[in-house]
CSV table of N, CA and C in Angstrom, one decimal:
chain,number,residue,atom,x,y,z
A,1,UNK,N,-12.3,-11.1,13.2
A,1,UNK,CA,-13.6,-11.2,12.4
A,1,UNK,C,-13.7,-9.9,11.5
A,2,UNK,N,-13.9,-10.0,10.3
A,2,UNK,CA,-14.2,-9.6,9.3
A,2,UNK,C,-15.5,-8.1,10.0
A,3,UNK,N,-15.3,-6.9,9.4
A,3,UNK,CA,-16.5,-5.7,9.5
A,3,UNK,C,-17.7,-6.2,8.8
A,4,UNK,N,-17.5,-6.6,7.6
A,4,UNK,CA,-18.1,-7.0,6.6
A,4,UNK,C,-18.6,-9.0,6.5
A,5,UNK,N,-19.4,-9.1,6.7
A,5,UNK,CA,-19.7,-10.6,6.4
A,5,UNK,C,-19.5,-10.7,4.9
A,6,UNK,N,-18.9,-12.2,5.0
A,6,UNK,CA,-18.4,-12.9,3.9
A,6,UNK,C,-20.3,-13.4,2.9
A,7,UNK,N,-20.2,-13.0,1.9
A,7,UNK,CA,-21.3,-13.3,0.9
A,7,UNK,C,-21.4,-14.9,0.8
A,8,UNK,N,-22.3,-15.8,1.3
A,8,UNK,CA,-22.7,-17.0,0.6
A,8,UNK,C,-22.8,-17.1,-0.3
A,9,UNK,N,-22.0,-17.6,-1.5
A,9,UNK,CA,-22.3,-17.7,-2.6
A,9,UNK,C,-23.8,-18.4,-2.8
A,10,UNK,N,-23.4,-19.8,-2.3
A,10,UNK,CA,-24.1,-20.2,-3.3
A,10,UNK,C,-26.3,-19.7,-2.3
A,11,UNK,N,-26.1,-19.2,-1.8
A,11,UNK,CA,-27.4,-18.5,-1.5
A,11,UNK,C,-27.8,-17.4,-1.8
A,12,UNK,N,-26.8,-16.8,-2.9
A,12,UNK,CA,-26.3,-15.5,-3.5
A,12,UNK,C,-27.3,-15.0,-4.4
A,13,UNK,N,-27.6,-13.6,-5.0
A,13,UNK,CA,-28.6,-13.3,-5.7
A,13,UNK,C,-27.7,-14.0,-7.1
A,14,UNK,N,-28.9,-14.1,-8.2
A,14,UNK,CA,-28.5,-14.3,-9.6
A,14,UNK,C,-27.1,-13.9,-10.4
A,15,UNK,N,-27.2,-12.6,-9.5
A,15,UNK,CA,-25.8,-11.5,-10.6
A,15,UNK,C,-24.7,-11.8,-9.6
A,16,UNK,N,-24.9,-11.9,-8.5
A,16,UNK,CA,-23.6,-12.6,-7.7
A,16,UNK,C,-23.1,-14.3,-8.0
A,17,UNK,N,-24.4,-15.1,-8.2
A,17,UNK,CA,-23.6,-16.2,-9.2
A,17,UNK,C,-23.2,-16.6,-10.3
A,18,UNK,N,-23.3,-15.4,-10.9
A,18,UNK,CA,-22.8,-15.7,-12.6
A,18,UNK,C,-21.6,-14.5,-12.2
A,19,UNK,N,-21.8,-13.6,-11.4
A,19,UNK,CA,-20.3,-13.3,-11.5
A,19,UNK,C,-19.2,-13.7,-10.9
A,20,UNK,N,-19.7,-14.8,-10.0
A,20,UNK,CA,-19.0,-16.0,-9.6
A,20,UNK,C,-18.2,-17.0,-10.5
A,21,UNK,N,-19.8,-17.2,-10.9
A,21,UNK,CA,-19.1,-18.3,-12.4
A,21,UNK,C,-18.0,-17.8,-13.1
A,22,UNK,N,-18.5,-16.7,-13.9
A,22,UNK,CA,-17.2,-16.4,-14.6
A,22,UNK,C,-16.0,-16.5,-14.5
A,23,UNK,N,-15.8,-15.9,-12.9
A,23,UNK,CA,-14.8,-15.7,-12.5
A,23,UNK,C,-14.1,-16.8,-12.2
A,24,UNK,N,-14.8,-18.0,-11.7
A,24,UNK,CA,-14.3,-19.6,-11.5
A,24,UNK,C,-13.7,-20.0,-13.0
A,25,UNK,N,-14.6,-19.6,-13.7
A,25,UNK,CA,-14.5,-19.9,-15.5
A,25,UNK,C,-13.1,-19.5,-16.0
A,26,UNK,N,-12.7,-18.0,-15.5
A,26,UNK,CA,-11.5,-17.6,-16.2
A,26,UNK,C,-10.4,-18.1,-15.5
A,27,UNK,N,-11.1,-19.1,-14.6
A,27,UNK,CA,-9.1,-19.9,-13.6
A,27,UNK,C,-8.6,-19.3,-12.5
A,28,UNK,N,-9.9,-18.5,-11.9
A,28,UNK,CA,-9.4,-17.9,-10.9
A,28,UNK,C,-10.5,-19.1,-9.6
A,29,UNK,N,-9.7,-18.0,-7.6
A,29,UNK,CA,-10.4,-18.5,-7.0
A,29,UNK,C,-11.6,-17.2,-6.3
A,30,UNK,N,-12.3,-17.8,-5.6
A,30,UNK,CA,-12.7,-16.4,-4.8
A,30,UNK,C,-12.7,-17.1,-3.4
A,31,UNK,N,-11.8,-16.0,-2.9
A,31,UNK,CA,-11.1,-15.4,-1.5
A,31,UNK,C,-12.2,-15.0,-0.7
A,32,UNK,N,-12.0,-14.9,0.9
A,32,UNK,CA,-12.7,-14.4,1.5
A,32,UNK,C,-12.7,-12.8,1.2
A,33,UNK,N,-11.6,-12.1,0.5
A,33,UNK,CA,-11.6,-10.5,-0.3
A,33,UNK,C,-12.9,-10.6,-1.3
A,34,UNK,N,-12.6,-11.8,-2.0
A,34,UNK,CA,-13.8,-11.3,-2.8
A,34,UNK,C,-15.0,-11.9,-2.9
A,35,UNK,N,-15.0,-13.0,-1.4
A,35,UNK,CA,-17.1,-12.8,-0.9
A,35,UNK,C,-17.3,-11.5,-0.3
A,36,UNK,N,-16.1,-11.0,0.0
A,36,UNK,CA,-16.7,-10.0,0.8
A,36,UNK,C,-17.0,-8.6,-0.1
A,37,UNK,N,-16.1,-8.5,-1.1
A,37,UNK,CA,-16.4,-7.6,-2.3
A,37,UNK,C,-18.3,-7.9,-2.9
A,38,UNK,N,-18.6,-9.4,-3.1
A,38,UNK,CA,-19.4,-10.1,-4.0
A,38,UNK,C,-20.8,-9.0,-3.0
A,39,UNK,N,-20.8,-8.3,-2.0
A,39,UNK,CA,-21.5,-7.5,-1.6
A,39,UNK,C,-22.5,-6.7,-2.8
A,40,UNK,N,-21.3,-6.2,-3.6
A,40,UNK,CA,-21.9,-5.7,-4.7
A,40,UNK,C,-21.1,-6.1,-5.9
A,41,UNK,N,-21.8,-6.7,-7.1
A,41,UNK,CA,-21.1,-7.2,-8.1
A,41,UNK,C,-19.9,-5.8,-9.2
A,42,UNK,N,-20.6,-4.5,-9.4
A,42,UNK,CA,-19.6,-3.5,-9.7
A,42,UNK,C,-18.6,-3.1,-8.7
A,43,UNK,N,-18.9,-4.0,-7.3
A,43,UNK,CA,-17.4,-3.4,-6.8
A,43,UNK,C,-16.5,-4.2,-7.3
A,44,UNK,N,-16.8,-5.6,-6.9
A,44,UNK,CA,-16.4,-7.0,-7.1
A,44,UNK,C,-15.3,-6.7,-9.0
A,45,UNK,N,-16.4,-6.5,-9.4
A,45,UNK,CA,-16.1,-6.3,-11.2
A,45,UNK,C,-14.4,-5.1,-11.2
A,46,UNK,N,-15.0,-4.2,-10.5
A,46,UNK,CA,-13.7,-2.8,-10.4
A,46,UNK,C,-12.3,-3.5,-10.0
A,47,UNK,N,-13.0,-4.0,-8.8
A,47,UNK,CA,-11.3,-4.3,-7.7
A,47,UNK,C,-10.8,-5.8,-8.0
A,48,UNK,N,-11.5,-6.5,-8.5
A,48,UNK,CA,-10.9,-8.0,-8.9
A,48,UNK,C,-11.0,-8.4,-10.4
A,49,UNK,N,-11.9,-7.9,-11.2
A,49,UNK,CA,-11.8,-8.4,-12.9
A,49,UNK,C,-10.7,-7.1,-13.0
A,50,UNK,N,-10.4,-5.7,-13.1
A,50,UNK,CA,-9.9,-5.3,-13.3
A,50,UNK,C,-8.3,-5.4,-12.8
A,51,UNK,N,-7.8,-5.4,-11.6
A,51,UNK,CA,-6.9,-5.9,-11.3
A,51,UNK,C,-6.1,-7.3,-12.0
A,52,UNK,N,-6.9,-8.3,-12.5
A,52,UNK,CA,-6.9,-9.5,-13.4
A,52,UNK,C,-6.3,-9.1,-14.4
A,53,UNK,N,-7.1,-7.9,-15.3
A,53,UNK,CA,-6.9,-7.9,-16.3
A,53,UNK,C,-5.2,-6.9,-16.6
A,54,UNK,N,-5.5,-6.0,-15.1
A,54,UNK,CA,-4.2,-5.4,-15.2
A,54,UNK,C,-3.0,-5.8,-15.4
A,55,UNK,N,-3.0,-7.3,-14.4
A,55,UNK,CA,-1.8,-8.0,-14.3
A,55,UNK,C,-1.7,-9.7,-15.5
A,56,UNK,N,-2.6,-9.3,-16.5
A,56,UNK,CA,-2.3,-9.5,-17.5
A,56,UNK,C,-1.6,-9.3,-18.6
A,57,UNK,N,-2.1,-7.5,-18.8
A,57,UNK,CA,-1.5,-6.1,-19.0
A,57,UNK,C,0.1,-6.4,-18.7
A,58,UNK,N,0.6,-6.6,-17.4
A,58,UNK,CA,1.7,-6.1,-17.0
A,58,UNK,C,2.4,-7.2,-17.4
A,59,UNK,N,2.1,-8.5,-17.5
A,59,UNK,CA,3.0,-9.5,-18.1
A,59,UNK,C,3.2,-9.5,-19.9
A,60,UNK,N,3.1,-8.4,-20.2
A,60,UNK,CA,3.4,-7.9,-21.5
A,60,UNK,C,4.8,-7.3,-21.5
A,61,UNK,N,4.6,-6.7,-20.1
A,61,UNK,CA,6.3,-6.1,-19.7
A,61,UNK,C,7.0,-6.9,-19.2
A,62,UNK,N,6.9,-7.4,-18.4
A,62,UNK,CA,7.5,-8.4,-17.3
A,62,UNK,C,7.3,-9.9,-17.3
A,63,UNK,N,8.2,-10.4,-16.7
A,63,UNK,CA,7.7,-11.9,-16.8
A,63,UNK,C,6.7,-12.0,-15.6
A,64,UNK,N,6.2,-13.4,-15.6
A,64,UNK,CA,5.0,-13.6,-14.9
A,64,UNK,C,5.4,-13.7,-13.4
A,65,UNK,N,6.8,-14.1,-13.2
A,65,UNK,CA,7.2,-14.5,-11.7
A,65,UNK,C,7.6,-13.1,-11.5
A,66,UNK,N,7.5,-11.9,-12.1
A,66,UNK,CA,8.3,-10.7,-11.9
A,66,UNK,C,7.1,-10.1,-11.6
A,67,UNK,N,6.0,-10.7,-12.3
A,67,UNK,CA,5.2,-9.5,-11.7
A,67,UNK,C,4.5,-10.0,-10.4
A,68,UNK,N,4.2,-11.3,-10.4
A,68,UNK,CA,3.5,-11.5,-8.6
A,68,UNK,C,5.0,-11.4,-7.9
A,69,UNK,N,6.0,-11.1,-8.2
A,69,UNK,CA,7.0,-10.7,-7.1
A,69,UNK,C,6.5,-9.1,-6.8
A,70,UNK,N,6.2,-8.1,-8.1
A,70,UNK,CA,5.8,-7.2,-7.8
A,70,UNK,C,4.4,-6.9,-6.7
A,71,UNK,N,3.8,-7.4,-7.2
A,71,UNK,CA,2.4,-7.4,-6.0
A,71,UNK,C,2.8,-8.1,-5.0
A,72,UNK,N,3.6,-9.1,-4.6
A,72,UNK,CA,3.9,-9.5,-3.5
A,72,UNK,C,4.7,-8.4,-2.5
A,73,UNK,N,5.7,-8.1,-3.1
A,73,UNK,CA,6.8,-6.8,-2.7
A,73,UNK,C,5.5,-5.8,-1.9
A,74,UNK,N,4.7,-5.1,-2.5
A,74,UNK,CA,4.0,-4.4,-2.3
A,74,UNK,C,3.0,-4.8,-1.1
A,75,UNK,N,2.3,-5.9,-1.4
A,75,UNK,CA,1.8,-6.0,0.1
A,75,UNK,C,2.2,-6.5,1.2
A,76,UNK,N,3.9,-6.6,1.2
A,76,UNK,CA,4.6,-7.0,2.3
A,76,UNK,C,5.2,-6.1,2.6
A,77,UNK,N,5.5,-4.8,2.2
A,77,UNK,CA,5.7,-3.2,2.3
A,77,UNK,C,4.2,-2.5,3.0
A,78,UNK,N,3.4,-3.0,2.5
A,78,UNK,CA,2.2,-2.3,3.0
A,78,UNK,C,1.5,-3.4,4.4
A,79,UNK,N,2.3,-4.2,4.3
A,79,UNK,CA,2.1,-5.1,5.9
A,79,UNK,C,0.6,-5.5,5.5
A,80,UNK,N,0.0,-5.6,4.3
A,80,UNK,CA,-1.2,-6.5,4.6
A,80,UNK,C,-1.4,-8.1,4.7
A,81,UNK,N,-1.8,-8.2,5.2
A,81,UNK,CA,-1.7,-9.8,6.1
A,81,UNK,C,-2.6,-10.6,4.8
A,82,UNK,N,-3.7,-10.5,4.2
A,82,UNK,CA,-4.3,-10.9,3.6
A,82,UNK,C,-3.7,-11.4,2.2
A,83,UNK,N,-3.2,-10.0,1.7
A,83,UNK,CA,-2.4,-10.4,0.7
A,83,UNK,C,-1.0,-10.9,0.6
A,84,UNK,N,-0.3,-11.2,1.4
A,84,UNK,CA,0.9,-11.6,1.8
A,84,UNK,C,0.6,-12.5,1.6
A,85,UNK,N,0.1,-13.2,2.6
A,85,UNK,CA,-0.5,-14.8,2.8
A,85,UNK,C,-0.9,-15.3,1.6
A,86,UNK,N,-1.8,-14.8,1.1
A,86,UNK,CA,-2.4,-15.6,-0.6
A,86,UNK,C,-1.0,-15.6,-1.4
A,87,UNK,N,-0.2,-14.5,-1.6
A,87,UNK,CA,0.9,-14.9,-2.7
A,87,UNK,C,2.1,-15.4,-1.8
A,88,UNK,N,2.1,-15.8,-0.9
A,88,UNK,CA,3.3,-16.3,-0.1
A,88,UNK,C,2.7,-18.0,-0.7
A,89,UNK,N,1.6,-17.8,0.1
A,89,UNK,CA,0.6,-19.6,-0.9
A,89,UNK,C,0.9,-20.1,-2.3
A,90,UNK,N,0.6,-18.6,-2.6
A,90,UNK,CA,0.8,-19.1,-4.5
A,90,UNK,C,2.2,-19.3,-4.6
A,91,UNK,N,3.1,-18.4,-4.5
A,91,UNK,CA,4.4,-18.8,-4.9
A,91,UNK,C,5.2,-20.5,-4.7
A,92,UNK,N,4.2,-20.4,-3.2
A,92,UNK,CA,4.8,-22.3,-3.2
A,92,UNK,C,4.2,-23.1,-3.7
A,93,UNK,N,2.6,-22.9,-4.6
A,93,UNK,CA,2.0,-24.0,-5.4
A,93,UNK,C,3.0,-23.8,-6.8
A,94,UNK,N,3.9,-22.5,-6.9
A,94,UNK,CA,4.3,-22.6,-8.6
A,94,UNK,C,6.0,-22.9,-8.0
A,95,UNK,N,6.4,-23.5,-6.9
A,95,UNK,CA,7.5,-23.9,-6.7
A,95,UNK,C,8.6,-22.6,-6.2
A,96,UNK,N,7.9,-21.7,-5.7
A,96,UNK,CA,8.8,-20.7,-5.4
A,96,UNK,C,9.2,-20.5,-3.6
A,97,UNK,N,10.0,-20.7,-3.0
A,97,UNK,CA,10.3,-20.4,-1.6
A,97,UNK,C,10.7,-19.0,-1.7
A,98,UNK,N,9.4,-18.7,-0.7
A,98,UNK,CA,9.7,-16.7,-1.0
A,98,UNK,C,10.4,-16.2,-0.1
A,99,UNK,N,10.6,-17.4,1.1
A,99,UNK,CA,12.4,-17.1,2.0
A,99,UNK,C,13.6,-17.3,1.7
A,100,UNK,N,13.8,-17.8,0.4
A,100,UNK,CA,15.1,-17.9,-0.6
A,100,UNK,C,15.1,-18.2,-2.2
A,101,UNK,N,15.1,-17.1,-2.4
A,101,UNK,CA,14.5,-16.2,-3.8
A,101,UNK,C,15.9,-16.3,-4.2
A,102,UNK,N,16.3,-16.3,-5.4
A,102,UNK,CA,17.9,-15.3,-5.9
A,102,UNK,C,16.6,-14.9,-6.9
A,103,UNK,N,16.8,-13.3,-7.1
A,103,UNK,CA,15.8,-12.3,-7.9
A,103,UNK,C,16.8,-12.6,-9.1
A,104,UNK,N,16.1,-12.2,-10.5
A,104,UNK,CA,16.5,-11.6,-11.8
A,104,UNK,C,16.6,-9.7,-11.2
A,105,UNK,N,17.5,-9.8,-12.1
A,105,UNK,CA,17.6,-7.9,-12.0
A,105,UNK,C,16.2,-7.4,-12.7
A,106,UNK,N,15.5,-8.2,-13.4
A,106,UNK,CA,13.8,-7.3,-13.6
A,106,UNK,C,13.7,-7.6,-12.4
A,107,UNK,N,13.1,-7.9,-11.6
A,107,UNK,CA,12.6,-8.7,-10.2
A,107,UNK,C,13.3,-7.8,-9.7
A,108,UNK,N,14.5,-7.4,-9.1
A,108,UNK,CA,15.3,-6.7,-8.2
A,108,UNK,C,14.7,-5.2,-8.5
A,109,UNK,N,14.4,-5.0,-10.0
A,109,UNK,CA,13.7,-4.0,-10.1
A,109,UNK,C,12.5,-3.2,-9.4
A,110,UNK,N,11.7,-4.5,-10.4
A,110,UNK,CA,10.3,-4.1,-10.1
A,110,UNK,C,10.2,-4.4,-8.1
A,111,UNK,N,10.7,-4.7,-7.5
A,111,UNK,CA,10.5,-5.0,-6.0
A,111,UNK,C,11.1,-3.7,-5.4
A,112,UNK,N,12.3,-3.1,-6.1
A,112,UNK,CA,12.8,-1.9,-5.4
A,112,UNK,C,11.4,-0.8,-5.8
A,113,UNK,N,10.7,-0.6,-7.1
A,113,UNK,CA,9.8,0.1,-7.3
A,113,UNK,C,8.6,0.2,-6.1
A,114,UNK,N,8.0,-1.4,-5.8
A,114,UNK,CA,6.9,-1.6,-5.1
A,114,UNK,C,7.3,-1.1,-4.0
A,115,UNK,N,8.4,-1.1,-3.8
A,115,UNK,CA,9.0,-0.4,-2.2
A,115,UNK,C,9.4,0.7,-2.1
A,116,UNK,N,9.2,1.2,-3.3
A,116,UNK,CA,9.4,2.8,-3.2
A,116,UNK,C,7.8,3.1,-3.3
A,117,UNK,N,6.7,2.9,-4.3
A,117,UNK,CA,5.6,3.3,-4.4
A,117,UNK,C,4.8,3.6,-2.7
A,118,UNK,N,5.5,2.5,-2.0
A,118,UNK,CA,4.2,2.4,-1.1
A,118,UNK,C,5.2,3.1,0.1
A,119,UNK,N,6.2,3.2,0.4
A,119,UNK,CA,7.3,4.0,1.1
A,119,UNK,C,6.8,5.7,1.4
A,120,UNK,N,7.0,6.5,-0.1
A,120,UNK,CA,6.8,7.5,0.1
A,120,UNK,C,6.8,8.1,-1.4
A,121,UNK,N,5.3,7.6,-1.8
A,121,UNK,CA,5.0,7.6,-3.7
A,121,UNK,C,5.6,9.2,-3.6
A,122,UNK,N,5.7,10.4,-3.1
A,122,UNK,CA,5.7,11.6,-3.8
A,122,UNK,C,7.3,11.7,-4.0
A,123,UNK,N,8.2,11.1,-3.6
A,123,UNK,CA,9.6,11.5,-3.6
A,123,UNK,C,10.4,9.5,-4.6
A,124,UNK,N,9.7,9.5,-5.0
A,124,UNK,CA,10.8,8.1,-6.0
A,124,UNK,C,11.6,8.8,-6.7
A,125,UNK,N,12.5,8.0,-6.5
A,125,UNK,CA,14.2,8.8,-7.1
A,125,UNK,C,13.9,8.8,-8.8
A,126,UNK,N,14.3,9.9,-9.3
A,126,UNK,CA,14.2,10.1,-11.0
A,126,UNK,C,14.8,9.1,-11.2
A,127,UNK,N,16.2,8.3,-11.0
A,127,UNK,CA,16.8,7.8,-11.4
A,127,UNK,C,16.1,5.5,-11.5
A,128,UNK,N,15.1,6.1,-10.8
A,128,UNK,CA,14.4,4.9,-10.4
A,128,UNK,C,13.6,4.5,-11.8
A,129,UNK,N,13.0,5.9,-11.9
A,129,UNK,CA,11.9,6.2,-13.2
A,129,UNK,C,12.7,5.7,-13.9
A,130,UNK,N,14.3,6.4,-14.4
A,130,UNK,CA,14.6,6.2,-15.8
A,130,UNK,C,15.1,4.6,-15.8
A,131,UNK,N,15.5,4.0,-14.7
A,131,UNK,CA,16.1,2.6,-15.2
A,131,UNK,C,14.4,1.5,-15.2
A,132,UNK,N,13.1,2.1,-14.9
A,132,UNK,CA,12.6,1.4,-15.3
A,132,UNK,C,12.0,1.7,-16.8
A,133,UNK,N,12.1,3.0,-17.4
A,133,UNK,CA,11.3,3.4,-18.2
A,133,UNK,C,12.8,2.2,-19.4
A,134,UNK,N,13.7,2.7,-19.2
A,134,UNK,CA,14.9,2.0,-19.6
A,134,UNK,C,14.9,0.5,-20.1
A,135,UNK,N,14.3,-0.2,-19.2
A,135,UNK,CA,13.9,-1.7,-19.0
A,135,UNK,C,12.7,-1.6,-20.2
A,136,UNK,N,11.4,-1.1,-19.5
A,136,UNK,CA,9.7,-1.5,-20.4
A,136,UNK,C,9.0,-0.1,-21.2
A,137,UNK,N,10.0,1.0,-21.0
A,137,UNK,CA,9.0,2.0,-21.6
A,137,UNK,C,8.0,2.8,-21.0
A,138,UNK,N,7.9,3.6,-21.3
A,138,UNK,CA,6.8,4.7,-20.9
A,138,UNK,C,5.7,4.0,-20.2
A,139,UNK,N,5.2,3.0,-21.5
A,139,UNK,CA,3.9,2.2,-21.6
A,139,UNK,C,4.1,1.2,-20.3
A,140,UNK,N,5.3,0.9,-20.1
A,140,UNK,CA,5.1,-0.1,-19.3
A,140,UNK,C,5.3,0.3,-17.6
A,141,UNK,N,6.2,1.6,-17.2
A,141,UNK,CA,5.9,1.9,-16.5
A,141,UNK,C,4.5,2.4,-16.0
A,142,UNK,N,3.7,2.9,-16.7
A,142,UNK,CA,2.3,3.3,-16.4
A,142,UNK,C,1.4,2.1,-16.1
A,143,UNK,N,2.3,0.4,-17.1
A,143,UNK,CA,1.0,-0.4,-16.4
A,143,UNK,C,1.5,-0.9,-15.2
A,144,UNK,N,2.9,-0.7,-15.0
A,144,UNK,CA,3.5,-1.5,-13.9
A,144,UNK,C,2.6,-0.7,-12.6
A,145,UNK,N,2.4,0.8,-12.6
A,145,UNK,CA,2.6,1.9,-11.4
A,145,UNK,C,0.7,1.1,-11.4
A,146,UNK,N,0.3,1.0,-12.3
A,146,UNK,CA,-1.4,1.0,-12.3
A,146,UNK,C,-1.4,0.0,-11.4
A,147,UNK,N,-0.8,-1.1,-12.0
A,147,UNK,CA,-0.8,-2.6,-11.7
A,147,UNK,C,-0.3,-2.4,-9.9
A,148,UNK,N,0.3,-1.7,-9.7
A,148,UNK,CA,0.2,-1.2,-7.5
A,148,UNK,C,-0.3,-0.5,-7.3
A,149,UNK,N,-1.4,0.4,-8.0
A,149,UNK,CA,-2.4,0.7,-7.3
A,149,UNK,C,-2.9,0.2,-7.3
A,150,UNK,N,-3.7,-1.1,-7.9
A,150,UNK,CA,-4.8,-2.0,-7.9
A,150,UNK,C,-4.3,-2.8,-6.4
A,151,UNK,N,-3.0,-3.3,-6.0
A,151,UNK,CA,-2.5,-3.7,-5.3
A,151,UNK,C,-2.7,-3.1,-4.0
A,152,UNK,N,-2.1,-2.0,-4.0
A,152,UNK,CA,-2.5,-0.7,-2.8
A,152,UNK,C,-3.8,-1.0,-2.6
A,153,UNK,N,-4.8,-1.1,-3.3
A,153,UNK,CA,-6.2,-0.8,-3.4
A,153,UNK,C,-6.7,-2.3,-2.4
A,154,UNK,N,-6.4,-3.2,-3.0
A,154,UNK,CA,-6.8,-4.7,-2.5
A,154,UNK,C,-6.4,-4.4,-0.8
A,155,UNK,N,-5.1,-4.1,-0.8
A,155,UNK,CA,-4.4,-4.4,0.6
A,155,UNK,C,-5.1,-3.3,2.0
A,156,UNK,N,-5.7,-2.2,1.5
A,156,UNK,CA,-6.1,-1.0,1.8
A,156,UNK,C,-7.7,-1.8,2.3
A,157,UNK,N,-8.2,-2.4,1.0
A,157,UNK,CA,-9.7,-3.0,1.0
A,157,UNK,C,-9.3,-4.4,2.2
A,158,UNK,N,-8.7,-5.2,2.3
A,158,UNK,CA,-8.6,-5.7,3.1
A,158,UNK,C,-8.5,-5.4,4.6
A,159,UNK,N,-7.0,-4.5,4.8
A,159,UNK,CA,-7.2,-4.0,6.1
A,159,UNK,C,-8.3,-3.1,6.7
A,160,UNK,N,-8.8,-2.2,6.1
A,160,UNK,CA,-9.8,-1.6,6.7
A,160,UNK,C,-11.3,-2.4,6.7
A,161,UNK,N,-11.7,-3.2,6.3
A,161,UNK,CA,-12.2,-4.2,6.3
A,161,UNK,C,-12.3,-5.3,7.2
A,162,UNK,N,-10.9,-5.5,7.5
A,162,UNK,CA,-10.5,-6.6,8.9
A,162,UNK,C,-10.8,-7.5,7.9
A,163,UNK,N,-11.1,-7.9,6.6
A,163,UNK,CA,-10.9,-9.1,5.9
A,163,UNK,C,-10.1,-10.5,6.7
A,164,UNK,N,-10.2,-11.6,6.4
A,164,UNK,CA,-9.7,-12.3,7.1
A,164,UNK,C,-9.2,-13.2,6.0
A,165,UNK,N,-7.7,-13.6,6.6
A,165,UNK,CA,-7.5,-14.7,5.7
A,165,UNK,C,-7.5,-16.1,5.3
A,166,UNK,N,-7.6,-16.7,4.7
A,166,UNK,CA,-8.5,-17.9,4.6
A,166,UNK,C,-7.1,-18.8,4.9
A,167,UNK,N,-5.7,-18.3,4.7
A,167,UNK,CA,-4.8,-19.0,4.7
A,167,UNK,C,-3.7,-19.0,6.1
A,168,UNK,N,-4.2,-18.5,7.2
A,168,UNK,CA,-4.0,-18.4,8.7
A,168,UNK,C,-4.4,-19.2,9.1
């Protein structure tokens, strides 16, 4: 059980259901992460519209199966149960078996990065830097690194939280 009780939406104040809506509106779902965020609508806004918007961002660099490989990589390095489970889910609604993958070398990439970020961020091999900066650029290393710490951030908000997942 969850530290935090899950927000009733729909018994929710005003600013909790239109930031619901929206968020239903832009094609997304809300997780038991983010009733439990909906606590307060600026946290909700920080850690889930932004993260959205990041990995929007990041498919500018990447392809789209490259980048939820990247957030997946990452919270299966950081052993969060919550997030594991939701993109292990998603991958098999978009036809992906995430127990038999053959990667693209972006993908082989970005997955060695997420496992180095969350490993031991102060020591990543320079040579790691330059074959990504190599691949997307300055610009795109900086959204890729953003784009796991929003990740970090979720996985971090979940476990200390005891969040629970809807897909166990």
């Amino acid at each position: 059980m969850g530290i935090v009780s899950l927000v009733d939406v729909d018994n929710a104040s005003d600013e909790v259901k239109e930031a619901v809506k929206k968020h239903l509106e832009d094609g997304h779902t809300i997780t038991n992460e983010k009733r439990t965020l909906l606590h307060n609508v600026p946290a909700f806004l920080a850690l889930e519209g932004k993260s959205y918007e990041m990995s929007a961002e990041l498919q500018k660099f990447i392809s789209p199966r490259a980048a939820n490989l990247f957030e997946y990589a990452i919270s299966v390095e950081n052993d969060c149960l919550v997030c594991t489970t939701y993109y292990k889910k998603y991958m098999e609604s978009i036809g992906i078996d995430i127990n038999n993958v053959e990667y693209t070398e972006e993908e082989e990439l970005v997955i060695e990065y997420a496992q180095a970020i969350v490993r031991d961020r102060k020591n990543i091999p320079e040579e790691l830097f330059d074959r990504i900066k190599e691949r997307i650029g300055e610009e795109g290393l900086v959204v890729l690194t953003t784009m796991g710490m929003f990740m970090i951030a979720n996985n971090y908000f979940n476990d200390i939280l005891h969040v629970q997942s809807e897909f166990v």
